[in-house]
Amino acid sequence: MSHDVTRPRIGIIGTGAIGGFYGVMLARAGFDVHFLLRSEFAAVTQHGLRVDSAVFGELTLNPVQAYSCAADMPLCDWLLVGAKATSNAELAPAIAQAAAPGAKVLVLQNGLGVEDSLRSRLPDSLHLLGGLCFVCAHRTAPGIVAHQAFGAVSLGYHSGPANDAAGQLAWVEEGANLLRSTGLDAHAMPNLQLARWQKLVWNIPYNGLSALLQASTTPLMTDPQSRELIQALMAEVVQGAQACGHVLPDGFADHLFAVTEKMPDYRPSMYHDFHERRPLELEAIYAVPLAAAAQAGCDMPRVRMLYQVLAFINTRNS
């Protein structure tokens, strides 16, 4: 099959909830999408990929262009990294192997500094971008993703051959347009670090508390004590961002809090990771932001305490 340059070839590295959802949406929009899988390879080759979406209905992709080894994949113009930040060191060789010359690598991961851990392990010729997914999605079985709500992505440029702001924004816009063509929202952000801090305002309270208290968002938003704690944690993250030079829009935390109140009951990724005894993403979501804020002279005591308690349960759980 000849490669259509106007429709970039897309590779999904790590086909869990995030990779599965965005990959199926892109394939459904007519893109040539290739999926790298580990544990779920057999299930997906047999039964395909399915997204049970409250927004788009039941979406099935079968057959799937699925691979268990990056060396078998065709070279891709865009690579979407949907795996957890905890596995970045081992993912780098697969990304480098599946990347076409000058490819764009979009890291769809939570936390701060996740691109830094990949950058040093990737060729300088690759563009590295970060993407923050505002989506309620989780795996329910091998090759099956439940999508409850949302799907917007905020994208920003991290590093690579584009060294001026206009060139960087052009690639970010191209990535945003790819995602928009699926019917989802996507925002090109001129400052990736600001976008990452904005997402931390949600992730730091809800991910950590869901794992620690074994509760989904609705009970956390119903109890007056946990509501107060969420708002206090959010306020600390806003201060931390500000200390690092990232001024968030006025009322940003209140906006996220209000959005979560109207959301369907949701179990964040850390809740699932704890249940399935996977390592929690504590480095990217807690340790790196705490260190960055501390270096800027800002202490986030509640966030630090949450991190310390999570580190304890993470060690016990593994």
Coordinates of C-alpha atoms in Angstrom, one line a residue:
M1 CA 0.0 0.0 0.0
S2 CA 1.5 3.3 -1.0
H3 CA 2.0 5.9 1.8
D4 CA -0.3 8.9 1.5
V5 CA 1.7 11.9 2.5
T6 CA -1.3 14.2 3.0
R7 CA -2.7 11.7 5.6
P8 CA 0.2 11.1 7.9
R9 CA 0.7 7.5 9.2
I10 CA 0.1 7.3 12.9
G11 CA 1.7 4.8 15.4
I12 CA 0.2 4.2 18.9
I13 CA 2.9 3.2 21.4
G14 CA 1.1 1.6 24.3
T15 CA -2.5 0.7 23.5
G16 CA -4.2 1.0 26.9
A17 CA -7.1 3.3 27.7
I18 CA -5.5 6.4 26.2
G19 CA -3.8 4.8 23.2
G20 CA -6.8 2.7 22.5
F21 CA -9.3 5.5 22.7
Y22 CA -7.4 8.1 20.5
G23 CA -6.1 5.4 18.1
V24 CA -9.6 4.1 17.4
M25 CA -10.9 7.7 17.0
L26 CA -8.1 8.4 14.5
A27 CA -8.6 5.2 12.6
R28 CA -12.3 5.9 12.4
A29 CA -11.5 9.3 11.0
G30 CA -9.7 7.6 8.1
F31 CA -6.1 7.7 9.2
D32 CA -3.7 4.8 8.7
V33 CA -3.1 3.8 12.3
H34 CA -0.7 1.1 13.6
F35 CA -0.8 -0.2 17.2
L36 CA 2.1 -1.5 19.3
L37 CA 0.8 -3.8 22.1
R38 CA 2.4 -5.9 24.7
S39 CA 0.1 -8.0 27.0
E40 CA -3.0 -7.4 24.9
F41 CA -1.6 -8.3 21.5
A42 CA -3.3 -11.8 21.2
A43 CA -6.7 -10.5 22.3
V44 CA -6.6 -7.5 19.9
T45 CA -5.4 -9.6 16.9
Q46 CA -8.3 -12.0 17.6
H47 CA -11.1 -9.6 18.5
G48 CA -10.0 -6.2 17.5
L49 CA -10.2 -3.0 19.6
R50 CA -13.5 -1.7 21.0
V51 CA -14.4 1.6 22.6
D52 CA -17.7 1.7 24.5
S53 CA -18.3 5.4 24.4
A54 CA -21.1 7.3 26.2
V55 CA -20.5 10.0 23.6
F56 CA -19.9 8.2 20.3
G57 CA -21.6 4.8 20.9
E58 CA -19.9 1.5 20.4
L59 CA -16.8 1.8 18.1
T60 CA -15.1 -1.3 16.9
L61 CA -11.9 -1.5 14.9
N62 CA -11.4 -5.0 13.4
P63 CA -9.0 -6.0 12.0
V64 CA -6.4 -3.9 13.8
Q65 CA -2.9 -3.2 12.4
A66 CA -1.4 -4.6 15.6
Y67 CA 2.3 -5.4 16.4
S68 CA 4.0 -7.0 19.4
C69 CA 7.4 -5.6 18.3
A70 CA 8.2 -2.1 17.0
A71 CA 10.7 -3.5 14.4
D72 CA 7.7 -4.9 12.6
M73 CA 5.8 -1.6 12.3
P74 CA 6.0 0.6 9.3
L75 CA 7.7 4.0 9.9
C76 CA 5.2 6.5 11.3
D77 CA 5.0 10.3 10.8
W78 CA 3.3 10.7 14.2
L79 CA 3.7 8.5 17.2
L80 CA 1.3 8.9 20.1
V81 CA 2.7 7.6 23.4
G82 CA -0.2 6.3 25.5
A83 CA 1.8 4.2 28.0
K84 CA 2.4 5.3 31.6
A85 CA 5.3 7.6 32.3
T86 CA 6.7 4.8 34.6
S87 CA 7.7 2.9 31.5
N88 CA 9.4 5.7 29.5
A89 CA 13.0 4.3 29.7
E90 CA 12.0 1.0 28.1
L91 CA 9.7 2.7 25.5
A92 CA 12.4 4.9 24.0
P93 CA 14.0 2.2 21.7
A94 CA 10.5 1.3 20.4
I95 CA 9.7 4.9 19.7
A96 CA 13.0 5.4 17.8
Q97 CA 12.5 2.2 15.8
A98 CA 8.9 3.1 14.7
A99 CA 9.7 6.8 13.9
A100 CA 10.0 8.0 10.3
P101 CA 12.7 10.6 9.7
G102 CA 11.7 13.9 11.3
A103 CA 8.7 12.2 13.0
K104 CA 6.6 13.9 15.6
V105 CA 6.3 12.1 19.0
L106 CA 3.3 13.2 21.1
V107 CA 3.6 12.1 24.7
L108 CA 0.1 11.7 26.1
Q109 CA 1.1 11.3 29.8
N110 CA 0.3 13.0 33.1
G111 CA 2.8 14.9 35.3
L112 CA 5.8 17.1 34.9
G113 CA 9.1 16.3 33.2
V114 CA 7.8 13.2 31.4
E115 CA 9.3 14.4 28.1
D116 CA 12.7 15.1 29.7
S117 CA 13.1 11.4 30.5
L118 CA 12.5 10.5 26.8
R119 CA 14.4 13.3 25.1
S120 CA 17.9 12.1 26.1
R121 CA 17.0 8.6 24.8
L122 CA 15.7 9.7 21.4
P123 CA 17.4 10.9 18.2
D124 CA 17.7 14.8 18.0
S125 CA 16.0 14.7 14.6
L126 CA 12.6 13.8 16.2
H127 CA 10.1 16.5 17.3
L128 CA 8.9 15.9 20.9
L129 CA 5.5 17.2 21.9
G130 CA 3.5 16.8 25.1
G131 CA -0.3 16.3 25.2
L132 CA -2.6 16.6 28.2
C133 CA -5.7 14.5 27.8
F134 CA -8.9 15.7 29.6
V135 CA -10.8 12.5 29.2
C136 CA -12.7 9.9 31.3
A137 CA -11.6 6.6 29.9
H138 CA -10.4 3.3 31.3
R139 CA -9.7 -0.3 30.2
T140 CA -12.4 -2.8 31.1
A141 CA -10.9 -5.9 29.5
P142 CA -8.1 -6.6 27.0
G143 CA -8.7 -4.5 23.9
I144 CA -11.8 -2.9 25.4
V145 CA -12.0 0.7 26.6
A146 CA -14.9 2.5 28.3
H147 CA -15.1 6.2 27.4
Q148 CA -17.4 8.1 29.8
A149 CA -16.9 11.7 28.9
F150 CA -14.7 14.4 27.3
G151 CA -11.7 13.8 25.1
A152 CA -10.0 17.2 24.7
V153 CA -6.2 17.4 24.4
S154 CA -3.9 20.4 25.1
L155 CA -0.7 20.1 23.0
G156 CA 2.6 21.9 23.3
Y157 CA 6.1 21.6 21.8
H158 CA 8.9 20.3 24.0
S159 CA 12.0 20.0 21.9
G160 CA 13.5 19.0 18.6
P161 CA 14.5 20.4 15.2
A162 CA 12.0 23.3 15.2
N163 CA 13.9 26.0 17.1
D164 CA 11.8 29.1 16.6
A165 CA 8.4 29.7 18.2
A166 CA 6.5 29.9 14.9
G167 CA 8.0 26.6 13.6
Q168 CA 7.2 24.9 16.9
L169 CA 3.6 26.2 16.9
A170 CA 3.1 25.0 13.3
W171 CA 3.8 21.3 14.4
V172 CA 1.6 21.7 17.5
E173 CA -1.2 23.0 15.2
E174 CA -0.8 20.0 12.9
G175 CA -1.1 17.7 15.9
A176 CA -4.2 19.6 17.1
N177 CA -5.8 19.4 13.7
L178 CA -5.2 15.6 13.5
L179 CA -7.2 15.2 16.7
R180 CA -9.8 17.7 15.7
S181 CA -10.5 15.7 12.6
T182 CA -11.8 12.9 14.8
G183 CA -14.5 15.2 16.3
L184 CA -12.6 15.8 19.5
D185 CA -11.4 19.2 20.9
A186 CA -7.7 20.0 20.8
H187 CA -5.9 23.1 21.8
A188 CA -2.4 24.3 20.7
M189 CA -0.6 25.6 23.7
P190 CA 2.3 28.0 23.2
N191 CA 3.7 26.9 26.6
L192 CA 3.8 23.2 27.3
Q193 CA 4.9 23.6 31.0
L194 CA 1.9 25.9 31.7
A195 CA -0.4 23.2 30.2
R196 CA 1.2 20.5 32.3
W197 CA 0.8 22.6 35.6
Q198 CA -2.9 23.2 34.6
K199 CA -3.5 19.5 34.4
L200 CA -1.7 18.9 37.7
V201 CA -4.3 21.1 39.4
W202 CA -6.8 18.2 38.7
N203 CA -4.4 15.3 38.8
I204 CA -2.7 16.0 42.1
P205 CA -5.9 15.9 44.2
Y206 CA -8.1 13.5 42.4
N207 CA -5.6 10.8 41.3
G208 CA -3.9 10.6 44.7
L209 CA -7.0 10.8 46.9
S210 CA -8.8 8.2 44.7
A211 CA -6.0 5.7 45.3
L212 CA -5.5 6.6 49.0
L213 CA -9.2 6.7 50.0
Q214 CA -10.3 4.0 47.5
A215 CA -13.0 6.3 46.2
S216 CA -14.2 7.6 42.8
T217 CA -15.0 11.2 42.1
T218 CA -18.6 11.3 43.2
P219 CA -18.0 10.3 46.8
L220 CA -15.0 12.5 47.0
M221 CA -17.1 15.4 45.8
T222 CA -20.0 14.6 48.1
D223 CA -18.2 14.5 51.5
P224 CA -17.5 18.0 53.0
Q225 CA -14.1 17.0 54.4
S226 CA -12.7 15.6 51.1
R227 CA -14.2 18.6 49.2
E228 CA -12.3 21.0 51.4
L229 CA -9.1 18.9 51.0
I230 CA -9.4 18.9 47.2
Q231 CA -9.8 22.6 47.1
A232 CA -6.9 23.2 49.5
L233 CA -4.7 20.9 47.4
M234 CA -5.7 22.7 44.2
A235 CA -4.9 26.0 45.7
E236 CA -1.4 24.8 46.6
V237 CA -0.8 23.5 43.0
V238 CA -1.9 26.9 41.7
Q239 CA 0.7 28.6 44.0
G240 CA 3.4 26.1 43.0
A241 CA 2.7 26.8 39.3
Q242 CA 2.9 30.6 40.0
A243 CA 6.2 30.3 41.8
C244 CA 7.6 28.5 38.7
G245 CA 6.5 31.4 36.6
H246 CA 3.3 29.8 35.2
V247 CA 0.3 32.1 35.9
L248 CA -2.9 30.1 35.5
P249 CA -6.1 31.8 34.3
D250 CA -8.3 33.4 37.0
G251 CA -10.6 31.0 38.7
F252 CA -9.0 28.0 37.0
A253 CA -9.1 25.7 40.0
D254 CA -12.8 26.6 40.7
H255 CA -13.6 25.8 37.1
L256 CA -12.0 22.3 37.3
F257 CA -13.8 21.7 40.6
A258 CA -17.2 22.7 39.1
V259 CA -16.5 20.5 36.0
T260 CA -15.8 17.5 38.2
E261 CA -19.1 18.1 40.1
K262 CA -21.0 17.6 36.9
M263 CA -18.9 14.7 35.7
P264 CA -20.1 11.1 35.6
D265 CA -18.7 9.2 38.5
Y266 CA -15.1 8.4 37.6
R267 CA -12.2 6.4 38.9
P268 CA -8.9 8.1 37.9
S269 CA -6.0 6.1 36.5
M270 CA -4.2 6.0 39.8
Y271 CA -7.2 4.2 41.4
H272 CA -6.9 1.5 38.7
D273 CA -3.1 1.3 39.0
F274 CA -3.4 0.7 42.7
H275 CA -6.1 -2.0 42.3
E276 CA -4.1 -3.8 39.6
R277 CA -0.9 -3.5 41.7
R278 CA 0.9 -1.4 39.0
P279 CA 3.5 1.2 40.1
L280 CA 1.8 4.6 40.8
E281 CA 3.0 7.6 38.7
L282 CA 4.3 9.3 41.8
E283 CA 7.5 10.7 40.2
A284 CA 5.9 12.7 37.4
I285 CA 2.7 13.7 39.2
Y286 CA 4.2 14.5 42.7
A287 CA 8.0 14.3 43.1
V288 CA 8.9 16.5 40.1
P289 CA 6.3 19.2 40.7
L290 CA 7.2 19.3 44.4
A291 CA 10.9 19.7 43.6
A292 CA 10.3 22.4 41.0
A293 CA 8.1 24.4 43.4
A294 CA 10.6 24.0 46.2
Q295 CA 13.4 25.2 43.9
A296 CA 11.3 28.3 43.2
G297 CA 10.9 28.8 47.0
C298 CA 7.4 27.5 47.3
D299 CA 6.4 24.7 49.7
M300 CA 3.3 22.7 49.0
P301 CA 2.8 20.9 52.4
R302 CA -0.5 19.2 51.7
V303 CA 0.8 18.0 48.3
R304 CA 4.0 16.8 50.0
M305 CA 2.0 14.9 52.7
L306 CA -0.2 13.3 50.0
Y307 CA 2.9 12.2 48.1
Q308 CA 4.5 10.7 51.3
V309 CA 1.4 8.7 52.1
L310 CA 1.1 7.5 48.5
A311 CA 4.7 6.5 48.4
F312 CA 4.1 4.3 51.5
I313 CA 1.0 2.6 50.0
N314 CA 2.8 2.2 46.6
T315 CA 5.7 0.3 48.3
R316 CA 3.3 -1.9 50.3
N317 CA 1.2 -2.6 47.3
S318 CA 4.0 -3.7 45.0

